[in-house]
Amino acid sequence: MNKKYVFANWKMYLDNDESLSLAAEFANEFKNLPENIKMAVFPSALSFLSVIKPLQDAQISVGAQNVHWVEKGGYTGEVSAHMYKSAGAEYVLVGHSERRHLFHETNHQVREKVEAILSVGLTPVVCVGETGKEREENKAEEVIEIQIKSAYHNIVWPEGRDIFVAYEPVWAVGTGTPCDPVEAERMHNLIKKQVVALTGITPVILYGGSVRPDNAQKYLNNPDINGVLVGGASANFQHWKEIVESIE
Ligand code: 13P
């Protein structure tokens, strides 16, 4: 059976009490998910340690939204990949569009993070996507290719570790305007081809950007789309439940 990944990026939406109660609802509802569905939650750094136990007890993986690439040191406000590993994380989002565009994260920093994440035994989920302007100027493919190349060129990928990419067009993230599923499928195929050419490994590719209960099934039931990375709707129990239930 085709495996589907449902990854919930809670961004900075929930305080600690809200994170704890949503984690409890997730754990209760999704503790017996079928084997073909893999769920992961990316809570805030603050709430990571409060939610990890209930989620992991329910077989839901937990990941970090961002990391610093140095292991330890004088980097006020940062949390390293090593620290997340020691706290039980499995995945890390890297190069999310909000990191790239609001915090000016570069392709070079994304690469530093990917290497640091791999070196401590975690799995990076590399987010790529073009802006609306880049799409209008017919530069979407070029931008994605540069982002993919800088993340994976000449990288030594650990044996048995999956490669996760999230295609998240910047213009679709948090806007209510999702990418048409046929176009998302085209971009996924382009990304797949490029990752295979660089690494020899077929990646898991998720779609992200305004996934909601009323459109989720178009992505989740497309064989070229391995799953979804959801922001806003994943921080709402009822919306998330409906999204997960739309997997056929
Ligand atoms: P939204 O689902 O809120 O558009 O966010 C998508 C996203 O950025 C997931 O990482």
PDB file of C-alpha atoms and ligand atoms in Angstrom:
ATOM      1  CA  MET A   1       0.000   0.000   0.000  1.00  0.00           C
ATOM      2  CA  ASN A   2       1.115   3.532  -0.777  1.00  0.00           C
ATOM      3  CA  LYS A   3       2.487   5.190   2.378  1.00  0.00           C
ATOM      4  CA  LYS A   4       1.136   8.655   3.196  1.00  0.00           C
ATOM      5  CA  TYR A   5       2.804  11.214   5.437  1.00  0.00           C
ATOM      6  CA  VAL A   6       0.801  13.803   7.370  1.00  0.00           C
ATOM      7  CA  PHE A   7       3.119  16.331   8.968  1.00  0.00           C
ATOM      8  CA  ALA A   8       1.748  19.069  11.240  1.00  0.00           C
ATOM      9  CA  ASN A   9       3.770  22.261  11.519  1.00  0.00           C
ATOM     10  CA  TRP A  10       2.328  24.149  14.485  1.00  0.00           C
ATOM     11  CA  LYS A  11       4.578  27.157  13.713  1.00  0.00           C
ATOM     12  CA  MET A  12       4.136  29.814  16.457  1.00  0.00           C
ATOM     13  CA  TYR A  13       0.385  29.297  16.787  1.00  0.00           C
ATOM     14  CA  LEU A  14       0.065  27.649  20.209  1.00  0.00           C
ATOM     15  CA  ASP A  15       1.194  28.493  23.726  1.00  0.00           C
ATOM     16  CA  ASN A  16       2.322  25.731  26.070  1.00  0.00           C
ATOM     17  CA  ASP A  17      -1.132  24.892  27.473  1.00  0.00           C
ATOM     18  CA  GLU A  18      -2.663  24.870  23.998  1.00  0.00           C
ATOM     19  CA  SER A  19       0.146  22.665  22.672  1.00  0.00           C
ATOM     20  CA  LEU A  20      -0.330  20.193  25.525  1.00  0.00           C
ATOM     21  CA  SER A  21      -4.061  19.911  25.057  1.00  0.00           C
ATOM     22  CA  LEU A  22      -3.833  19.561  21.261  1.00  0.00           C
ATOM     23  CA  ALA A  23      -1.117  16.907  21.679  1.00  0.00           C
ATOM     24  CA  ALA A  24      -3.427  15.007  24.057  1.00  0.00           C
ATOM     25  CA  GLU A  25      -6.259  15.177  21.507  1.00  0.00           C
ATOM     26  CA  PHE A  26      -3.938  13.982  18.708  1.00  0.00           C
ATOM     27  CA  ALA A  27      -2.633  11.129  20.874  1.00  0.00           C
ATOM     28  CA  ASN A  28      -6.115   9.998  21.776  1.00  0.00           C
ATOM     29  CA  GLU A  29      -7.510  10.216  18.234  1.00  0.00           C
ATOM     30  CA  PHE A  30      -4.569   8.885  16.225  1.00  0.00           C
ATOM     31  CA  LYS A  31      -3.028   6.252  18.499  1.00  0.00           C
ATOM     32  CA  ASN A  32      -4.128   3.435  16.206  1.00  0.00           C
ATOM     33  CA  LEU A  33      -3.401   4.845  12.772  1.00  0.00           C
ATOM     34  CA  PRO A  34      -3.085   2.268  10.004  1.00  0.00           C
ATOM     35  CA  GLU A  35       0.470   1.365   9.093  1.00  0.00           C
ATOM     36  CA  ASN A  36       0.347   3.194   5.776  1.00  0.00           C
ATOM     37  CA  ILE A  37      -0.101   6.565   7.530  1.00  0.00           C
ATOM     38  CA  LYS A  38       2.868   8.256   9.209  1.00  0.00           C
ATOM     39  CA  MET A  39       2.149  11.309  11.340  1.00  0.00           C
ATOM     40  CA  ALA A  40       4.638  13.804  12.713  1.00  0.00           C
ATOM     41  CA  VAL A  41       4.141  16.984  14.712  1.00  0.00           C
ATOM     42  CA  PHE A  42       6.496  19.962  14.722  1.00  0.00           C
ATOM     43  CA  PRO A  43       5.701  21.898  17.917  1.00  0.00           C
ATOM     44  CA  SER A  44       7.349  25.136  19.024  1.00  0.00           C
ATOM     45  CA  ALA A  45      10.769  24.837  20.657  1.00  0.00           C
ATOM     46  CA  LEU A  46       9.112  25.890  23.907  1.00  0.00           C
ATOM     47  CA  SER A  47       6.555  23.097  23.937  1.00  0.00           C
ATOM     48  CA  PHE A  48       8.724  20.363  22.465  1.00  0.00           C
ATOM     49  CA  LEU A  49       9.440  18.661  25.795  1.00  0.00           C
ATOM     50  CA  SER A  50       5.853  18.898  27.031  1.00  0.00           C
ATOM     51  CA  VAL A  51       4.319  17.215  23.993  1.00  0.00           C
ATOM     52  CA  ILE A  52       6.895  14.603  23.074  1.00  0.00           C
ATOM     53  CA  LYS A  53       5.820  11.916  25.534  1.00  0.00           C
ATOM     54  CA  PRO A  54       2.074  11.833  24.810  1.00  0.00           C
ATOM     55  CA  LEU A  55       2.734  11.991  21.071  1.00  0.00           C
ATOM     56  CA  GLN A  56       5.434   9.318  20.990  1.00  0.00           C
ATOM     57  CA  ASP A  57       3.358   7.042  23.227  1.00  0.00           C
ATOM     58  CA  ALA A  58       0.751   7.224  20.445  1.00  0.00           C
ATOM     59  CA  GLN A  59       3.374   6.425  17.741  1.00  0.00           C
ATOM     60  CA  ILE A  60       3.306  10.016  16.475  1.00  0.00           C
ATOM     61  CA  SER A  61       6.771  11.328  15.625  1.00  0.00           C
ATOM     62  CA  VAL A  62       7.995  14.696  16.805  1.00  0.00           C
ATOM     63  CA  GLY A  63      10.271  17.084  14.951  1.00  0.00           C
ATOM     64  CA  ALA A  64      11.873  20.498  15.265  1.00  0.00           C
ATOM     65  CA  GLN A  65      10.786  23.516  13.241  1.00  0.00           C
ATOM     66  CA  ASN A  66      14.334  24.837  12.957  1.00  0.00           C
ATOM     67  CA  VAL A  67      17.832  24.180  14.311  1.00  0.00           C
ATOM     68  CA  HIS A  68      21.230  25.792  14.484  1.00  0.00           C
ATOM     69  CA  TRP A  69      24.039  23.872  12.801  1.00  0.00           C
ATOM     70  CA  VAL A  70      26.671  24.253  15.530  1.00  0.00           C
ATOM     71  CA  GLU A  71      26.445  21.642  18.281  1.00  0.00           C
ATOM     72  CA  LYS A  72      26.915  23.905  21.330  1.00  0.00           C
ATOM     73  CA  GLY A  73      28.159  27.410  21.984  1.00  0.00           C
ATOM     74  CA  GLY A  74      27.413  31.086  22.388  1.00  0.00           C
ATOM     75  CA  TYR A  75      24.392  31.391  20.083  1.00  0.00           C
ATOM     76  CA  THR A  76      21.755  33.139  22.178  1.00  0.00           C
ATOM     77  CA  GLY A  77      18.241  32.051  21.361  1.00  0.00           C
ATOM     78  CA  GLU A  78      19.225  29.084  19.195  1.00  0.00           C
ATOM     79  CA  VAL A  79      18.684  25.330  19.672  1.00  0.00           C
ATOM     80  CA  SER A  80      21.026  22.874  17.956  1.00  0.00           C
ATOM     81  CA  ALA A  81      20.306  19.677  16.039  1.00  0.00           C
ATOM     82  CA  HIS A  82      22.296  17.831  18.707  1.00  0.00           C
ATOM     83  CA  MET A  83      20.012  19.233  21.439  1.00  0.00           C
ATOM     84  CA  TYR A  84      16.873  18.150  19.599  1.00  0.00           C
ATOM     85  CA  LYS A  85      18.345  14.709  19.064  1.00  0.00           C
ATOM     86  CA  SER A  86      19.044  14.429  22.783  1.00  0.00           C
ATOM     87  CA  ALA A  87      15.415  15.410  23.466  1.00  0.00           C
ATOM     88  CA  GLY A  88      13.937  12.716  21.212  1.00  0.00           C
ATOM     89  CA  ALA A  89      13.256  14.445  17.888  1.00  0.00           C
ATOM     90  CA  GLU A  90      13.177  12.433  14.656  1.00  0.00           C
ATOM     91  CA  TYR A  91      12.755  15.085  11.976  1.00  0.00           C
ATOM     92  CA  VAL A  92      13.751  18.703  11.422  1.00  0.00           C
ATOM     93  CA  LEU A  93      12.182  21.200   9.035  1.00  0.00           C
ATOM     94  CA  VAL A  94      14.904  23.032   7.127  1.00  0.00           C
ATOM     95  CA  GLY A  95      14.595  26.045   4.860  1.00  0.00           C
ATOM     96  CA  HIS A  96      10.921  26.628   5.531  1.00  0.00           C
ATOM     97  CA  SER A  97       9.755  29.590   3.450  1.00  0.00           C
ATOM     98  CA  GLU A  98       9.128  31.606   6.608  1.00  0.00           C
ATOM     99  CA  ARG A  99      12.752  31.002   7.630  1.00  0.00           C
ATOM    100  CA  ARG A 100      14.032  31.870   4.159  1.00  0.00           C
ATOM    101  CA  HIS A 101      11.901  34.947   3.607  1.00  0.00           C
ATOM    102  CA  LEU A 102      11.173  36.416   7.051  1.00  0.00           C
ATOM    103  CA  PHE A 103      14.550  35.528   8.574  1.00  0.00           C
ATOM    104  CA  HIS A 104      16.678  35.712   5.422  1.00  0.00           C
ATOM    105  CA  GLU A 105      17.953  32.144   5.658  1.00  0.00           C
ATOM    106  CA  THR A 106      20.169  31.336   2.675  1.00  0.00           C
ATOM    107  CA  ASN A 107      20.692  28.178   0.612  1.00  0.00           C
ATOM    108  CA  HIS A 108      24.146  28.000   2.190  1.00  0.00           C
ATOM    109  CA  GLN A 109      22.688  27.976   5.717  1.00  0.00           C
ATOM    110  CA  VAL A 110      20.138  25.385   4.662  1.00  0.00           C
ATOM    111  CA  ARG A 111      22.996  23.155   3.563  1.00  0.00           C
ATOM    112  CA  GLU A 112      24.865  23.691   6.862  1.00  0.00           C
ATOM    113  CA  LYS A 113      21.720  22.650   8.707  1.00  0.00           C
ATOM    114  CA  VAL A 114      21.114  19.576   6.538  1.00  0.00           C
ATOM    115  CA  GLU A 115      24.648  18.358   7.254  1.00  0.00           C
ATOM    116  CA  ALA A 116      24.345  19.023  10.990  1.00  0.00           C
ATOM    117  CA  ILE A 117      20.969  17.265  11.160  1.00  0.00           C
ATOM    118  CA  LEU A 118      22.283  14.203   9.331  1.00  0.00           C
ATOM    119  CA  SER A 119      25.399  14.069  11.479  1.00  0.00           C
ATOM    120  CA  VAL A 120      23.399  13.711  14.699  1.00  0.00           C
ATOM    121  CA  GLY A 121      21.128  11.025  13.239  1.00  0.00           C
ATOM    122  CA  LEU A 122      17.992  13.092  12.523  1.00  0.00           C
ATOM    123  CA  THR A 123      16.100  13.344   9.240  1.00  0.00           C
ATOM    124  CA  PRO A 124      15.892  16.743   7.542  1.00  0.00           C
ATOM    125  CA  VAL A 125      12.702  17.759   5.749  1.00  0.00           C
ATOM    126  CA  VAL A 126      13.990  20.290   3.243  1.00  0.00           C
ATOM    127  CA  CYS A 127      11.379  22.859   2.233  1.00  0.00           C
ATOM    128  CA  VAL A 128      11.629  24.419  -1.212  1.00  0.00           C
ATOM    129  CA  GLY A 129       9.367  26.784  -3.084  1.00  0.00           C
ATOM    130  CA  GLU A 130       9.212  29.785  -5.353  1.00  0.00           C
ATOM    131  CA  THR A 131       7.680  33.185  -4.616  1.00  0.00           C
ATOM    132  CA  GLY A 132       4.701  34.478  -6.582  1.00  0.00           C
ATOM    133  CA  LYS A 133       6.971  36.890  -8.429  1.00  0.00           C
ATOM    134  CA  GLU A 134       9.367  34.116  -9.404  1.00  0.00           C
ATOM    135  CA  ARG A 135       6.447  32.071 -10.709  1.00  0.00           C
ATOM    136  CA  GLU A 136       5.107  35.014 -12.725  1.00  0.00           C
ATOM    137  CA  GLU A 137       8.549  35.447 -14.247  1.00  0.00           C
ATOM    138  CA  ASN A 138       8.665  31.740 -15.179  1.00  0.00           C
ATOM    139  CA  LYS A 139      11.529  31.153 -12.777  1.00  0.00           C
ATOM    140  CA  ALA A 140       9.826  28.596 -10.502  1.00  0.00           C
ATOM    141  CA  GLU A 141      11.723  25.581 -11.850  1.00  0.00           C
ATOM    142  CA  GLU A 142      15.051  27.399 -11.784  1.00  0.00           C
ATOM    143  CA  VAL A 143      14.606  28.553  -8.169  1.00  0.00           C
ATOM    144  CA  ILE A 144      13.624  25.059  -7.022  1.00  0.00           C
ATOM    145  CA  GLU A 145      16.557  23.517  -8.846  1.00  0.00           C
ATOM    146  CA  ILE A 146      18.998  25.863  -7.115  1.00  0.00           C
ATOM    147  CA  GLN A 147      17.436  25.152  -3.707  1.00  0.00           C
ATOM    148  CA  ILE A 148      17.558  21.386  -4.287  1.00  0.00           C
ATOM    149  CA  LYS A 149      21.071  21.435  -5.657  1.00  0.00           C
ATOM    150  CA  SER A 150      22.503  23.405  -2.780  1.00  0.00           C
ATOM    151  CA  ALA A 151      20.832  21.092  -0.266  1.00  0.00           C
ATOM    152  CA  TYR A 152      21.885  17.772  -1.864  1.00  0.00           C
ATOM    153  CA  HIS A 153      24.841  18.228  -4.228  1.00  0.00           C
ATOM    154  CA  ASN A 154      27.749  15.972  -3.191  1.00  0.00           C
ATOM    155  CA  ILE A 155      26.131  15.036   0.057  1.00  0.00           C
ATOM    156  CA  VAL A 156      26.884  11.732   1.721  1.00  0.00           C
ATOM    157  CA  TRP A 157      23.441  10.412   2.584  1.00  0.00           C
ATOM    158  CA  PRO A 158      23.353   7.927   5.478  1.00  0.00           C
ATOM    159  CA  GLU A 159      22.378   4.413   4.479  1.00  0.00           C
ATOM    160  CA  GLY A 160      18.703   3.709   5.045  1.00  0.00           C
ATOM    161  CA  ARG A 161      17.725   7.310   5.917  1.00  0.00           C
ATOM    162  CA  ASP A 162      14.823   8.648   3.836  1.00  0.00           C
ATOM    163  CA  ILE A 163      15.144  11.921   1.946  1.00  0.00           C
ATOM    164  CA  PHE A 164      12.206  14.223   2.665  1.00  0.00           C
ATOM    165  CA  VAL A 165      11.455  17.294   0.576  1.00  0.00           C
ATOM    166  CA  ALA A 166       8.437  19.564   1.041  1.00  0.00           C
ATOM    167  CA  TYR A 167       7.272  21.540  -1.974  1.00  0.00           C
ATOM    168  CA  GLU A 168       5.814  24.665  -0.399  1.00  0.00           C
ATOM    169  CA  PRO A 169       5.283  27.473  -2.906  1.00  0.00           C
ATOM    170  CA  VAL A 170       5.745  30.691  -0.931  1.00  0.00           C
ATOM    171  CA  TRP A 171       2.626  32.249  -2.467  1.00  0.00           C
ATOM    172  CA  ALA A 172       0.516  29.331  -1.205  1.00  0.00           C
ATOM    173  CA  VAL A 173       1.782  29.249   2.402  1.00  0.00           C
ATOM    174  CA  GLY A 174      -0.769  30.695   4.801  1.00  0.00           C
ATOM    175  CA  THR A 175      -2.625  32.556   2.049  1.00  0.00           C
ATOM    176  CA  GLY A 176      -5.692  30.393   1.451  1.00  0.00           C
ATOM    177  CA  THR A 177      -4.584  30.003  -2.184  1.00  0.00           C
ATOM    178  CA  PRO A 178      -3.264  26.452  -2.603  1.00  0.00           C
ATOM    179  CA  CYS A 179      -1.261  25.280  -5.594  1.00  0.00           C
ATOM    180  CA  ASP A 180      -3.425  23.456  -8.099  1.00  0.00           C
ATOM    181  CA  PRO A 181      -2.871  19.710  -7.455  1.00  0.00           C
ATOM    182  CA  VAL A 182      -1.963  19.051 -11.110  1.00  0.00           C
ATOM    183  CA  GLU A 183       0.699  21.753 -10.976  1.00  0.00           C
ATOM    184  CA  ALA A 184       1.896  20.474  -7.574  1.00  0.00           C
ATOM    185  CA  GLU A 185       2.232  17.021  -9.141  1.00  0.00           C
ATOM    186  CA  ARG A 186       4.305  18.482 -11.997  1.00  0.00           C
ATOM    187  CA  MET A 187       6.614  20.239  -9.543  1.00  0.00           C
ATOM    188  CA  HIS A 188       6.899  17.079  -7.431  1.00  0.00           C
ATOM    189  CA  ASN A 189       8.010  15.098 -10.465  1.00  0.00           C
ATOM    190  CA  LEU A 190      10.602  17.716 -11.291  1.00  0.00           C
ATOM    191  CA  ILE A 191      11.919  17.647  -7.715  1.00  0.00           C
ATOM    192  CA  LYS A 192      11.978  13.858  -7.688  1.00  0.00           C
ATOM    193  CA  LYS A 193      13.991  13.724 -10.899  1.00  0.00           C
ATOM    194  CA  GLN A 194      16.518  16.192  -9.584  1.00  0.00           C
ATOM    195  CA  VAL A 195      16.973  14.543  -6.176  1.00  0.00           C
ATOM    196  CA  VAL A 196      17.408  11.143  -7.820  1.00  0.00           C
ATOM    197  CA  ALA A 197      20.011  12.613 -10.194  1.00  0.00           C
ATOM    198  CA  LEU A 198      21.952  14.127  -7.265  1.00  0.00           C
ATOM    199  CA  THR A 199      21.703  11.315  -4.732  1.00  0.00           C
ATOM    200  CA  GLY A 200      20.469   8.163  -6.450  1.00  0.00           C
ATOM    201  CA  ILE A 201      17.673   8.011  -3.863  1.00  0.00           C
ATOM    202  CA  THR A 202      13.950   8.419  -4.548  1.00  0.00           C
ATOM    203  CA  PRO A 203      12.725  11.085  -2.130  1.00  0.00           C
ATOM    204  CA  VAL A 204       9.514  11.343  -0.150  1.00  0.00           C
ATOM    205  CA  ILE A 205       7.905  14.587  -1.331  1.00  0.00           C
ATOM    206  CA  LEU A 206       5.200  16.381   0.617  1.00  0.00           C
ATOM    207  CA  TYR A 207       3.019  19.239  -0.551  1.00  0.00           C
ATOM    208  CA  GLY A 208       2.461  22.241   1.731  1.00  0.00           C
ATOM    209  CA  GLY A 209       0.578  25.498   1.287  1.00  0.00           C
ATOM    210  CA  SER A 210      -3.038  26.170   2.331  1.00  0.00           C
ATOM    211  CA  VAL A 211      -3.955  22.501   2.716  1.00  0.00           C
ATOM    212  CA  ARG A 212      -7.406  22.466   4.321  1.00  0.00           C
ATOM    213  CA  PRO A 213     -10.084  19.825   5.002  1.00  0.00           C
ATOM    214  CA  ASP A 214     -11.877  20.753   1.769  1.00  0.00           C
ATOM    215  CA  ASN A 215      -8.851  20.283  -0.532  1.00  0.00           C
ATOM    216  CA  ALA A 216      -6.634  17.747   1.295  1.00  0.00           C
ATOM    217  CA  GLN A 217      -7.943  14.688  -0.514  1.00  0.00           C
ATOM    218  CA  LYS A 218      -6.762  16.044  -3.881  1.00  0.00           C
ATOM    219  CA  TYR A 219      -3.167  15.954  -2.636  1.00  0.00           C
ATOM    220  CA  LEU A 220      -3.332  12.951  -0.347  1.00  0.00           C
ATOM    221  CA  ASN A 221      -4.871  10.670  -2.942  1.00  0.00           C
ATOM    222  CA  ASN A 222      -2.477  11.608  -5.732  1.00  0.00           C
ATOM    223  CA  PRO A 223       0.116   8.828  -6.179  1.00  0.00           C
ATOM    224  CA  ASP A 224       2.841  11.373  -7.068  1.00  0.00           C
ATOM    225  CA  ILE A 225       2.332  13.284  -3.809  1.00  0.00           C
ATOM    226  CA  ASN A 226       3.555  11.339  -0.780  1.00  0.00           C
ATOM    227  CA  GLY A 227       1.806  13.456   1.816  1.00  0.00           C
ATOM    228  CA  VAL A 228       1.191  16.927   3.167  1.00  0.00           C
ATOM    229  CA  LEU A 229       2.948  19.415   5.434  1.00  0.00           C
ATOM    230  CA  VAL A 230       0.213  21.505   6.994  1.00  0.00           C
ATOM    231  CA  GLY A 231       0.453  24.746   8.962  1.00  0.00           C
ATOM    232  CA  GLY A 232      -2.692  26.566  10.099  1.00  0.00           C
ATOM    233  CA  ALA A 233      -5.144  23.686   9.713  1.00  0.00           C
ATOM    234  CA  SER A 234      -2.906  21.352  11.720  1.00  0.00           C
ATOM    235  CA  ALA A 235      -3.225  23.548  14.806  1.00  0.00           C
ATOM    236  CA  ASN A 236      -6.974  22.906  14.871  1.00  0.00           C
ATOM    237  CA  PHE A 237      -8.041  19.438  16.025  1.00  0.00           C
ATOM    238  CA  GLN A 238     -11.215  19.188  13.933  1.00  0.00           C
ATOM    239  CA  HIS A 239      -9.505  20.420  10.740  1.00  0.00           C
ATOM    240  CA  TRP A 240      -6.556  18.096  11.221  1.00  0.00           C
ATOM    241  CA  LYS A 241      -8.831  15.114  11.873  1.00  0.00           C
ATOM    242  CA  GLU A 242     -10.733  15.805   8.656  1.00  0.00           C
ATOM    243  CA  ILE A 243      -7.487  16.125   6.697  1.00  0.00           C
ATOM    244  CA  VAL A 244      -6.181  12.799   8.001  1.00  0.00           C
ATOM    245  CA  GLU A 245      -9.536  11.132   7.357  1.00  0.00           C
ATOM    246  CA  SER A 246      -9.463  12.232   3.734  1.00  0.00           C
ATOM    247  CA  ILE A 247      -6.773   9.597   2.984  1.00  0.00           C
ATOM    248  CA  GLU A 248      -8.560   6.887   1.007  1.00  0.00           C
TER     249      GLU A 248
HETATM  250  P1  13P B   1      -0.370  26.636   5.794  1.00  0.00           P
HETATM  251  O1  13P B   1      -0.934  25.241   5.788  1.00  0.00           O
HETATM  252  O2  13P B   1      -0.845  27.450   6.947  1.00  0.00           O
HETATM  253  O3  13P B   1      -0.565  27.320   4.475  1.00  0.00           O
HETATM  254  O4  13P B   1       1.199  26.494   5.998  1.00  0.00           O
HETATM  255  C1  13P B   1       1.898  25.562   5.265  1.00  0.00           C
HETATM  256  C2  13P B   1       3.244  25.440   5.846  1.00  0.00           C
HETATM  257  O5  13P B   1       4.003  26.370   5.869  1.00  0.00           O
HETATM  258  C3  13P B   1       3.620  24.156   6.459  1.00  0.00           C
HETATM  259  O6  13P B   1       4.977  24.126   6.762  1.00  0.00           O
END
